[in-house]
CSV table of C-alpha atoms and ligand atoms in Angstrom, one decimal:
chain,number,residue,atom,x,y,z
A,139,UNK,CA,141.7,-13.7,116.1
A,140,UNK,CA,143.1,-13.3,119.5
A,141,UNK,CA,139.6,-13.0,121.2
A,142,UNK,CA,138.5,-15.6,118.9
A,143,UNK,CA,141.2,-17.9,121.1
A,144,UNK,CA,140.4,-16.5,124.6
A,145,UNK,CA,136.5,-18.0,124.1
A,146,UNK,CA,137.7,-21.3,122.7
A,147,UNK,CA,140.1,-21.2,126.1
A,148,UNK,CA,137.4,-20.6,128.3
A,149,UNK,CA,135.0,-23.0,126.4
A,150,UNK,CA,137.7,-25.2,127.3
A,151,UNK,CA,138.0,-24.5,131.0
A,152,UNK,CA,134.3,-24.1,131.4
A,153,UNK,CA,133.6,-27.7,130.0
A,154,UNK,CA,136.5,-29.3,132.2
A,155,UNK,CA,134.4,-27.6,135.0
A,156,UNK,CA,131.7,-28.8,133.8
A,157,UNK,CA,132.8,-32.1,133.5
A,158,UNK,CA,134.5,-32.0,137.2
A,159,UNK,CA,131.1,-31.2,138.4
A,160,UNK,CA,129.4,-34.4,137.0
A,161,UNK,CA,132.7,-36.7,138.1
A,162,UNK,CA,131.7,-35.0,141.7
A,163,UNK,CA,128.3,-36.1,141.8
A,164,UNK,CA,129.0,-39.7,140.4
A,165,UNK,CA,131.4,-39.8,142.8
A,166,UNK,CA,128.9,-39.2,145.7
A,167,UNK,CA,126.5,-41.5,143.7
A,168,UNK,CA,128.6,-44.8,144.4
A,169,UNK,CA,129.0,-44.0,148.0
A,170,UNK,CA,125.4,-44.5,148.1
A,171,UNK,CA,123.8,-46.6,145.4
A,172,UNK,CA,121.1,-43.0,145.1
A,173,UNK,CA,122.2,-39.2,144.5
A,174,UNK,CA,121.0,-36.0,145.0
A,175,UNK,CA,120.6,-35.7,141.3
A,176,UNK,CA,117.9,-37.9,141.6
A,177,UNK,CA,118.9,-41.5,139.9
A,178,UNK,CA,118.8,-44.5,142.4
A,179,UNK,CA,121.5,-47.7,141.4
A,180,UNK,CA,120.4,-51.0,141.1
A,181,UNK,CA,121.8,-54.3,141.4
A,182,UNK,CA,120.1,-56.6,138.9
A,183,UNK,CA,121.4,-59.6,136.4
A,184,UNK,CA,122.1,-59.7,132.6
A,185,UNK,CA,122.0,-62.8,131.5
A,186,UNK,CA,119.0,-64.7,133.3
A,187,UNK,CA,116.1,-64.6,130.5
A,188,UNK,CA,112.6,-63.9,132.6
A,189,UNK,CA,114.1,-62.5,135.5
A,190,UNK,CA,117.4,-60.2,134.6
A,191,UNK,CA,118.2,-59.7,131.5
A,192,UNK,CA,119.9,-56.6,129.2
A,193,UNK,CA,118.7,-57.0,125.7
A,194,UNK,CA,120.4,-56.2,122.8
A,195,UNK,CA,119.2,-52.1,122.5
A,196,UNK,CA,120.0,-51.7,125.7
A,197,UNK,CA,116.9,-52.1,127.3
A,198,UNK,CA,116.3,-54.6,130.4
A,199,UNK,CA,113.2,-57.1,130.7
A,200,UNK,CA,112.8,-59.8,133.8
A,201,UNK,CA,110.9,-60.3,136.7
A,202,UNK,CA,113.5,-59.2,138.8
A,203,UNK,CA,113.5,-56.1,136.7
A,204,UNK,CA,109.9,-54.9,137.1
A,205,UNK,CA,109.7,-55.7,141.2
A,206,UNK,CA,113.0,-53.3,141.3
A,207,UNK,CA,111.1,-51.0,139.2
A,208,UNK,CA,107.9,-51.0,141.5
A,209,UNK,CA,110.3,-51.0,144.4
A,210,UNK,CA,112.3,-47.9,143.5
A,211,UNK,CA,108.8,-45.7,142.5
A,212,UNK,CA,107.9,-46.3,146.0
A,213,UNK,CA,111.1,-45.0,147.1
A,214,UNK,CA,110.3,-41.9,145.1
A,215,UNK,CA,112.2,-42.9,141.6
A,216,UNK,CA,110.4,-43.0,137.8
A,217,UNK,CA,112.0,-45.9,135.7
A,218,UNK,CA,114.1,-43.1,134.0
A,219,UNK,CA,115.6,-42.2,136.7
A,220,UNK,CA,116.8,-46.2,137.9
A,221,UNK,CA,120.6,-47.1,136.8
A,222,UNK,CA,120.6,-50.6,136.4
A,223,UNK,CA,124.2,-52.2,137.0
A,224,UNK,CA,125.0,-55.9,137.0
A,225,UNK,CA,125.5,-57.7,139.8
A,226,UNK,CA,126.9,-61.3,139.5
A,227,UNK,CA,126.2,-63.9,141.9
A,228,UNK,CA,129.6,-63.7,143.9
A,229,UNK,CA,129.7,-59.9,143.9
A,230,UNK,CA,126.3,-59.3,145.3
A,231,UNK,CA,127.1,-58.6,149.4
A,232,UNK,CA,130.2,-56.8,148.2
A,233,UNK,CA,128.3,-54.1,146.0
A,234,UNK,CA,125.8,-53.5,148.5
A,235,UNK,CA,128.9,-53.4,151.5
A,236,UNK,CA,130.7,-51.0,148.8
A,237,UNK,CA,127.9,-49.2,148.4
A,238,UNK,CA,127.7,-49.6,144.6
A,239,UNK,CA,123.9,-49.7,144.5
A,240,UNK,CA,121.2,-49.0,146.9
A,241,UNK,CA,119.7,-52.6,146.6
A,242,UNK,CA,119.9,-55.7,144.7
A,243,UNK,CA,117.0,-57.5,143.1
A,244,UNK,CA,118.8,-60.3,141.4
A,245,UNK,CA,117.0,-64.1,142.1
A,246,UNK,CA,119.3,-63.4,145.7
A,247,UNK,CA,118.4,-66.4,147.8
A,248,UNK,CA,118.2,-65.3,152.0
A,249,UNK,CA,120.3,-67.1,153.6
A,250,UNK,CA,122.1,-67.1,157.4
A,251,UNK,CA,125.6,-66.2,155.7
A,252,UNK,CA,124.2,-63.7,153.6
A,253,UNK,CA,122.9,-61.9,156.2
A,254,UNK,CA,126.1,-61.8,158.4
A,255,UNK,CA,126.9,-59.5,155.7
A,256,UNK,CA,123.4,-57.9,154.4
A,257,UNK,CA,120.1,-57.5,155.4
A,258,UNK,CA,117.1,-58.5,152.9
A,259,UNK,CA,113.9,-57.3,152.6
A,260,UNK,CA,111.2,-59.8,151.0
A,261,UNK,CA,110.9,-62.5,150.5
A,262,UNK,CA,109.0,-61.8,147.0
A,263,UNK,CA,109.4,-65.1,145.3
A,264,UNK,CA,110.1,-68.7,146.0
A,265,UNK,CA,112.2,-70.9,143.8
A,266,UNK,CA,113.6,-74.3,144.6
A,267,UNK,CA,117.0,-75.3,142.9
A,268,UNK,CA,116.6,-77.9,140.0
A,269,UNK,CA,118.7,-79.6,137.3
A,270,UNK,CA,118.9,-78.4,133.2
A,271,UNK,CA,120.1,-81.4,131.2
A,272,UNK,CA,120.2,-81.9,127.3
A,273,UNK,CA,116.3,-83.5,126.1
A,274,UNK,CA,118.1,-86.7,125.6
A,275,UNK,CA,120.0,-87.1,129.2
A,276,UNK,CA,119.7,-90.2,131.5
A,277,UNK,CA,120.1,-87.7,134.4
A,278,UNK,CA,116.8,-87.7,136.8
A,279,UNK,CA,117.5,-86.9,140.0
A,280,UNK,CA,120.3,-85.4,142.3
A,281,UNK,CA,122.2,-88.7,143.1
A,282,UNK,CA,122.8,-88.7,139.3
A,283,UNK,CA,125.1,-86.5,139.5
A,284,UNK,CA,128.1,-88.0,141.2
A,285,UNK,CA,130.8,-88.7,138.7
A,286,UNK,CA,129.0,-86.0,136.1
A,287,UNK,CA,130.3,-83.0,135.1
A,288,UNK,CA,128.3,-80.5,136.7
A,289,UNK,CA,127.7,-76.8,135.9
A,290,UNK,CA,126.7,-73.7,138.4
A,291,UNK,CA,127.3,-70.2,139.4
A,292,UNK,CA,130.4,-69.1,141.9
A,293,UNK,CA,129.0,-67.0,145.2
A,294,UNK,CA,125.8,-69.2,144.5
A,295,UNK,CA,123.7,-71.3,147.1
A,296,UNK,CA,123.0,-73.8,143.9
A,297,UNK,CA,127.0,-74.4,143.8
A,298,UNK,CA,127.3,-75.1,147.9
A,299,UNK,CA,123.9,-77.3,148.2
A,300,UNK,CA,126.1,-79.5,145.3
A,301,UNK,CA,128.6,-79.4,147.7
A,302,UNK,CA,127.3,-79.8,151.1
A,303,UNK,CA,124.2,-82.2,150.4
A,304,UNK,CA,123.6,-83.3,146.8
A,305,UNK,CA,126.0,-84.7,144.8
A,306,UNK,CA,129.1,-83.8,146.8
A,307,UNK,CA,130.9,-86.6,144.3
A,308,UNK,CA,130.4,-84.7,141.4
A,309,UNK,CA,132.8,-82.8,139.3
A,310,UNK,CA,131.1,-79.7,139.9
A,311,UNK,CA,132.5,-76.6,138.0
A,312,UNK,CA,131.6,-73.2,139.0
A,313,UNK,CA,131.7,-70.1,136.3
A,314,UNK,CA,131.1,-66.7,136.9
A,315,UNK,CA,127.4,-66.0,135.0
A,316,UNK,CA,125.0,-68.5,134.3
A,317,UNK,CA,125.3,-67.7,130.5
A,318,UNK,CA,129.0,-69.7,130.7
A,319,UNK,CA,127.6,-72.3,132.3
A,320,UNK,CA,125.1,-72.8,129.2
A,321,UNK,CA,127.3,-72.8,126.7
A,322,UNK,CA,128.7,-75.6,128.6
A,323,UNK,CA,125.9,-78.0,128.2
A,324,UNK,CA,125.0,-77.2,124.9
A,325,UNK,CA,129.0,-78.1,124.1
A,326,UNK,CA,128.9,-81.3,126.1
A,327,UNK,CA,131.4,-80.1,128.3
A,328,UNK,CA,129.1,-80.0,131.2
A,329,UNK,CA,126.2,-83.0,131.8
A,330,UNK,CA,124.1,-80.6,133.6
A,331,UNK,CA,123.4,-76.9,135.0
A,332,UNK,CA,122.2,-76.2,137.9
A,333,UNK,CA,120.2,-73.2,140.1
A,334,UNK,CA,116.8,-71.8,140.2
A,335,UNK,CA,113.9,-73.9,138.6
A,336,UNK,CA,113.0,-70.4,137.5
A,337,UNK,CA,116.2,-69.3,135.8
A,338,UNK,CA,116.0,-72.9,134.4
A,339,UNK,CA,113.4,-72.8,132.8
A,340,UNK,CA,113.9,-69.1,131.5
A,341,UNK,CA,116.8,-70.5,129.4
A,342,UNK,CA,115.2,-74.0,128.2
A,343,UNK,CA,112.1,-71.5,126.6
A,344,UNK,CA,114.9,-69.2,124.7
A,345,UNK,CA,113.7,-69.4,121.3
A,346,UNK,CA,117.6,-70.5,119.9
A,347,UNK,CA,117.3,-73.4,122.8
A,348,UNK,CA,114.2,-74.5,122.0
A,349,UNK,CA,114.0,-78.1,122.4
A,350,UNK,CA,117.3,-78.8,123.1
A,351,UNK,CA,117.3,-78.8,127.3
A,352,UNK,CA,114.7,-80.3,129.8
A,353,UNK,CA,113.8,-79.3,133.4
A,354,UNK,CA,114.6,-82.6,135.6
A,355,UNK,CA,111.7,-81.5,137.6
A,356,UNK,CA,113.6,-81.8,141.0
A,357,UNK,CA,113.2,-79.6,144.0
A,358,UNK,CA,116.5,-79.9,145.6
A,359,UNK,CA,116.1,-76.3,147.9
A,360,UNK,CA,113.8,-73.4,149.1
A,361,UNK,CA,115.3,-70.1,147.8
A,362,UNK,CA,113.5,-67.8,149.2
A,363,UNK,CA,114.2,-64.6,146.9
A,364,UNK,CA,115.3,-61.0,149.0
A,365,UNK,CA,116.2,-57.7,148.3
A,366,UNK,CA,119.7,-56.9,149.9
A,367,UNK,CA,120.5,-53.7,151.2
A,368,UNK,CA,123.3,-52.8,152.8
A,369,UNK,CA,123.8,-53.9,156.5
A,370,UNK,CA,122.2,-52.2,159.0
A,371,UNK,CA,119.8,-49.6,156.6
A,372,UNK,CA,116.6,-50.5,158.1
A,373,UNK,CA,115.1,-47.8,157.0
A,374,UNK,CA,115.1,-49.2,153.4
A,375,UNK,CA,114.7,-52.6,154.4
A,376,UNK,CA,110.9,-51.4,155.8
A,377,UNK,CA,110.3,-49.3,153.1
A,378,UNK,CA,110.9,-51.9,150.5
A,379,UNK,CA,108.6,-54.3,152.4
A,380,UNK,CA,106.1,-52.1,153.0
A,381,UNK,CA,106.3,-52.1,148.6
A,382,UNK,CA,106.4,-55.1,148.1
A,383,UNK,CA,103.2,-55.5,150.4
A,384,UNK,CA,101.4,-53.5,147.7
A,385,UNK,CA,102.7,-54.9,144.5
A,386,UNK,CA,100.7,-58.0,146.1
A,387,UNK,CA,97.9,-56.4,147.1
A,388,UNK,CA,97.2,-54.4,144.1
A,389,UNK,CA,97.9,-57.3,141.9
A,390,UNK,CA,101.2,-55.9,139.6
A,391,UNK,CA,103.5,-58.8,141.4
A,392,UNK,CA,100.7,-61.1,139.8
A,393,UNK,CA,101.2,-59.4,136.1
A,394,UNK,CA,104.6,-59.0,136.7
A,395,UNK,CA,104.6,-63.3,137.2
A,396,UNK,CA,102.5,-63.5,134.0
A,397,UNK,CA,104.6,-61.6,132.0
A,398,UNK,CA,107.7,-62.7,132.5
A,399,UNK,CA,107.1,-66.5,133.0
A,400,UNK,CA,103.9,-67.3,131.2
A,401,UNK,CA,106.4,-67.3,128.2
A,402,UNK,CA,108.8,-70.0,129.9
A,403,UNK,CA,105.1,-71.9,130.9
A,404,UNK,CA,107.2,-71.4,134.8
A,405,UNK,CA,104.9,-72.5,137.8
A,406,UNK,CA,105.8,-70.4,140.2
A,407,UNK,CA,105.1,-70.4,143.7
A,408,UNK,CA,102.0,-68.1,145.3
A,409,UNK,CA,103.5,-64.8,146.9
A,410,UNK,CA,105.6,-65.3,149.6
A,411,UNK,CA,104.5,-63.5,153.0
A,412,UNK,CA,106.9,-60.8,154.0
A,413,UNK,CA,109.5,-61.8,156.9
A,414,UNK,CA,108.3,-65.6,156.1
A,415,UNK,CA,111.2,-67.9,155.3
A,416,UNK,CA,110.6,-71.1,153.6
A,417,UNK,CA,113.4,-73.3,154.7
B,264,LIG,N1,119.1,-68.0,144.1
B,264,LIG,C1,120.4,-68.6,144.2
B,264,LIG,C2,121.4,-67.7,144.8
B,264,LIG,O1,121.1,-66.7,145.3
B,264,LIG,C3,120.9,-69.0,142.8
B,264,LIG,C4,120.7,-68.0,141.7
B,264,LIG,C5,121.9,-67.0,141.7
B,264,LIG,O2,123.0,-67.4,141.6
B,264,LIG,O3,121.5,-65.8,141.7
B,264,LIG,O4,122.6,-67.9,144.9
């Protein structure tokens, strides 16, 4: 009986030990996005169907998704090993600063203010900013916006472009995932949503939207998609460009456009040339 309680006691001790251990090296983990125990964090969306999105089981599907997933073999990780963790619009430079995850692939426009705080490898796609209004909407362009009720993402260039240049008379209102900002329209609370044409049109094709939303068909901006890293690793910067080089050349970045927006019928832009910024 009383050995019988000495092993429970050092079952007990051993698995606090054991669970100190695994605290230790999660610790190290966030201090560096990757670990010695071989998993690598990444900064992706969940709510952006076609580019970053976590599915029901668990699973995650997006464009965004499979260039992080060619990105991170080249660094040396398989897909099991890759953490995903969501990274909102207005959190993005301050997970990478933080050290959170080792780089973000999240539809994460380069832009001079970002990179006082970043640096970005890419770009790997090109996007221009458009509207998503209800099928039966009046709203056709930009200007139409003044005096509407107007729906985008905080931390986003889509909400300061509304701001600085096209409709700065607009009740804009700014949420923290896209996801709010589509209940919102469907509601009526908002007139329209706008970002990406490509997140657009990710959500109009959702099977429970079908129908409901159209794409005004406006390109209000250039967003010129990177990869942050944290500020000053330029050793991850190169390698991740020197991937995404090859993800062109050996056609996956072309399969990886196919499969994720040949649902949504999105016509994106051609590859974008490393280093090149389309302003
Ligand atoms: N690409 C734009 C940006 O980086 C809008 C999409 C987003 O919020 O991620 O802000």
């Amino acid at each position: 009986m009383k050995l019988r309680k000495v092993t429970a006691a050092s079952a007990a001790v051993l698995a606090l030990a054991l669970t100190a251990t695994a605290c230790g090296s999660d610790d190290k983990d966030s201090d560096s996005g990757s670990s010695g125990g071989g998993k690598i964090k990444v900064g992706i969306k969940y709510d952006q169907p076609g580019l970053g999105l976590k599915e029901p089981d668990g699973s995650f599907s997006g464009f965004d998704v499979d260039v992080a997933t060619y990105v991170a073999k080249e660094l040396g990780y398989e897909p099991n090993q890759i953490q995903f963790v969501e990274t909102k619009s207005a959190d993005r430079e301050n997970a990478l600063a933080r050290g959170d995850v080792k780089f973000i692939t999240a539809t994460y426009s380069i832009n001079d203010e970002r990179k006082k705080k970043v640096d970005f490898a890419g770009p790997y796609l090109l996007a221009h900013q458009d509207l998503l209004v209800k099928a039966d909407s009046k709203i056709a362009a930009g200007e139409d916006l003044n005096g509407k009720n107007l729906c985008s993402v905080s931390g986003s260039t889509s909400a300061q472009n509304v701001k600085n240049k096209i409709a700065p008379k607009a009740n804009l209102r700014t949420y923290s995932g896209y996801s709010e900002c589509l209940a919102g329209l469907q509601s009526g609370a908002v007139d329209a949503l706008t970002t990406d044409d490509s997140i657009l049109a990710g959500f109009a094709a959702q099977d429970k939207y079908k129908g409901q939303f159209k794409l005004v068909g406006e390109k209000l901006s250039n967003e010129n998609y990177g990869i942050g890293v944290k500020k000053g690793d330029k050793a991850t910067v190169d390698k991740i460009n020197a991937a995404l080089e090859k993800m062109v050349s050996d056609g996956s970045w072309q399969k990886a456009v196919d499969k994720n927006f040949g649902p949504a019928n999105y016509k994106n832009e051609e590859a974008p040339k490393i280093g090149v910024i389309v302003k």
